[in-house]
mmCIF file of C-alpha atoms in Angstrom:
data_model
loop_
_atom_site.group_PDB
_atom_site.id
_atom_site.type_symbol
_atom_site.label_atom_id
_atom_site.label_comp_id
_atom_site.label_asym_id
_atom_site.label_seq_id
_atom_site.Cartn_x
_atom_site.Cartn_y
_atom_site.Cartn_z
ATOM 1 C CA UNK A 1 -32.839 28.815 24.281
ATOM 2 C CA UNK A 2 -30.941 28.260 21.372
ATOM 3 C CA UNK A 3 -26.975 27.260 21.599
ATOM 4 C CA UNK A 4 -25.210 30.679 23.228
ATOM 5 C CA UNK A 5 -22.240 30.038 23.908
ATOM 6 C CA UNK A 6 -19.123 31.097 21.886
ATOM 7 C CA UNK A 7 -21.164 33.508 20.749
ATOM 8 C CA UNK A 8 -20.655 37.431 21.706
ATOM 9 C CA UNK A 9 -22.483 40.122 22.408
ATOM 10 C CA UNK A 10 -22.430 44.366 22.429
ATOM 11 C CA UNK A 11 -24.392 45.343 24.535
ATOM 12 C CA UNK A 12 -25.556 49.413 24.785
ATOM 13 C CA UNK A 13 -26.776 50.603 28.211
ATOM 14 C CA UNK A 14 -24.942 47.627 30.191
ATOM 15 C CA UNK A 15 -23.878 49.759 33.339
ATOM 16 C CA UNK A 16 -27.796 49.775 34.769
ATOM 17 C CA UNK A 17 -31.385 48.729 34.217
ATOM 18 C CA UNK A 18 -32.546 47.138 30.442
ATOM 19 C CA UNK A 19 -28.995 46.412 29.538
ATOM 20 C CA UNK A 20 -27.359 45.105 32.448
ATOM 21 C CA UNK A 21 -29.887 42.653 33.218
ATOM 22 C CA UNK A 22 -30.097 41.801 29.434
ATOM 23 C CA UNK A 23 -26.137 41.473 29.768
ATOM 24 C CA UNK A 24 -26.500 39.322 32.831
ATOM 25 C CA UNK A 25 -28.398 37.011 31.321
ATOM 26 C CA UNK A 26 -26.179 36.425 28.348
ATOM 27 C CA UNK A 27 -23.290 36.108 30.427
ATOM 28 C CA UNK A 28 -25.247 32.909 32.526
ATOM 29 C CA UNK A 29 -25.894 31.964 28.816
ATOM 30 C CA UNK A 30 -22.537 31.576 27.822
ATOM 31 C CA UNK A 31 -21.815 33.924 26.059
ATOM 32 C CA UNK A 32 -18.797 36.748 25.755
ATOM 33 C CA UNK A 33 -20.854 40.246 26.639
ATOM 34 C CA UNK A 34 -19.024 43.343 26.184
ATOM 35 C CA UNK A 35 -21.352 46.701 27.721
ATOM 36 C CA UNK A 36 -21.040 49.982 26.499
ATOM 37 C CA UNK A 37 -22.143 53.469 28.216
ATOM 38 C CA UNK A 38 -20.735 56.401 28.913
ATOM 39 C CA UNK A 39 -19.667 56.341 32.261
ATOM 40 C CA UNK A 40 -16.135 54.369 33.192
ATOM 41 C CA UNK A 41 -16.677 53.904 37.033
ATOM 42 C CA UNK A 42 -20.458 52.865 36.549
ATOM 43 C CA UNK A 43 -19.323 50.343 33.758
ATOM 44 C CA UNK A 44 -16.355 49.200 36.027
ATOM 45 C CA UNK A 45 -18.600 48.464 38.905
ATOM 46 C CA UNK A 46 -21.291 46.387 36.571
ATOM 47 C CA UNK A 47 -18.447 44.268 34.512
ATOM 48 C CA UNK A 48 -17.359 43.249 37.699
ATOM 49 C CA UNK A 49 -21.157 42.364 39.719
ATOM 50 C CA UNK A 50 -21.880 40.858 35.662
ATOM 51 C CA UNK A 51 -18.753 39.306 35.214
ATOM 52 C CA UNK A 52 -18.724 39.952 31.907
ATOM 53 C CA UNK A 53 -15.883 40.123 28.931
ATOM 54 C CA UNK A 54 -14.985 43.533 28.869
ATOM 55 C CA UNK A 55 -16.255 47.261 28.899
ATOM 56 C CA UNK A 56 -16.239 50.118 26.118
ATOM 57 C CA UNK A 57 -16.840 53.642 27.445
ATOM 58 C CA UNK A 58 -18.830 55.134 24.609
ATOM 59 C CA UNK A 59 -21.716 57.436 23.253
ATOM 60 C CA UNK A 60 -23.383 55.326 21.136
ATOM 61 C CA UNK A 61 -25.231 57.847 19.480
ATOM 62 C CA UNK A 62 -21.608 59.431 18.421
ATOM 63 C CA UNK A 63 -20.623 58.567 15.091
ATOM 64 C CA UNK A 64 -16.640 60.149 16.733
ATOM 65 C CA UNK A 65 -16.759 57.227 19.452
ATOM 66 C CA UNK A 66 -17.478 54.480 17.389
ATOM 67 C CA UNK A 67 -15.038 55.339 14.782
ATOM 68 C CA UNK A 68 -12.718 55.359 17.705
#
């Protein structure tokens, strides 16, 4: 796998399934993953079992939340 680290990532759907595991596996990577979705306590819990970056709680499909 190319060179990852110091890299960083967004990724959409991190709290559960598809995205968290795709998140996990950039964090053992190397790189800085922040995860978006829309729910704060299911993103807390899944930044902290990833131990990724940071969190965003956001609609992605909102043009409101990413202007935000």
């Amino acid at each position: 796998m190319q060179n990852l680290k110091d890299k960083t990532a967004l990724v959409t759907g991190g709290s559960q399934g598809y995205g968290k595991a795709i998140a996990q596996k950039l964090t053992a990577a190397g790189m800085k993953v922040i995860i978006t979705a829309r729910n704060r306590s299911s993103l807390e819990k899944a930044a902290t079992e990833i131990g990724c970056d940071g969190f965003l709680v956001m609609d992605v499909t909102s043009p409101g939340d990413w202007e935000t």
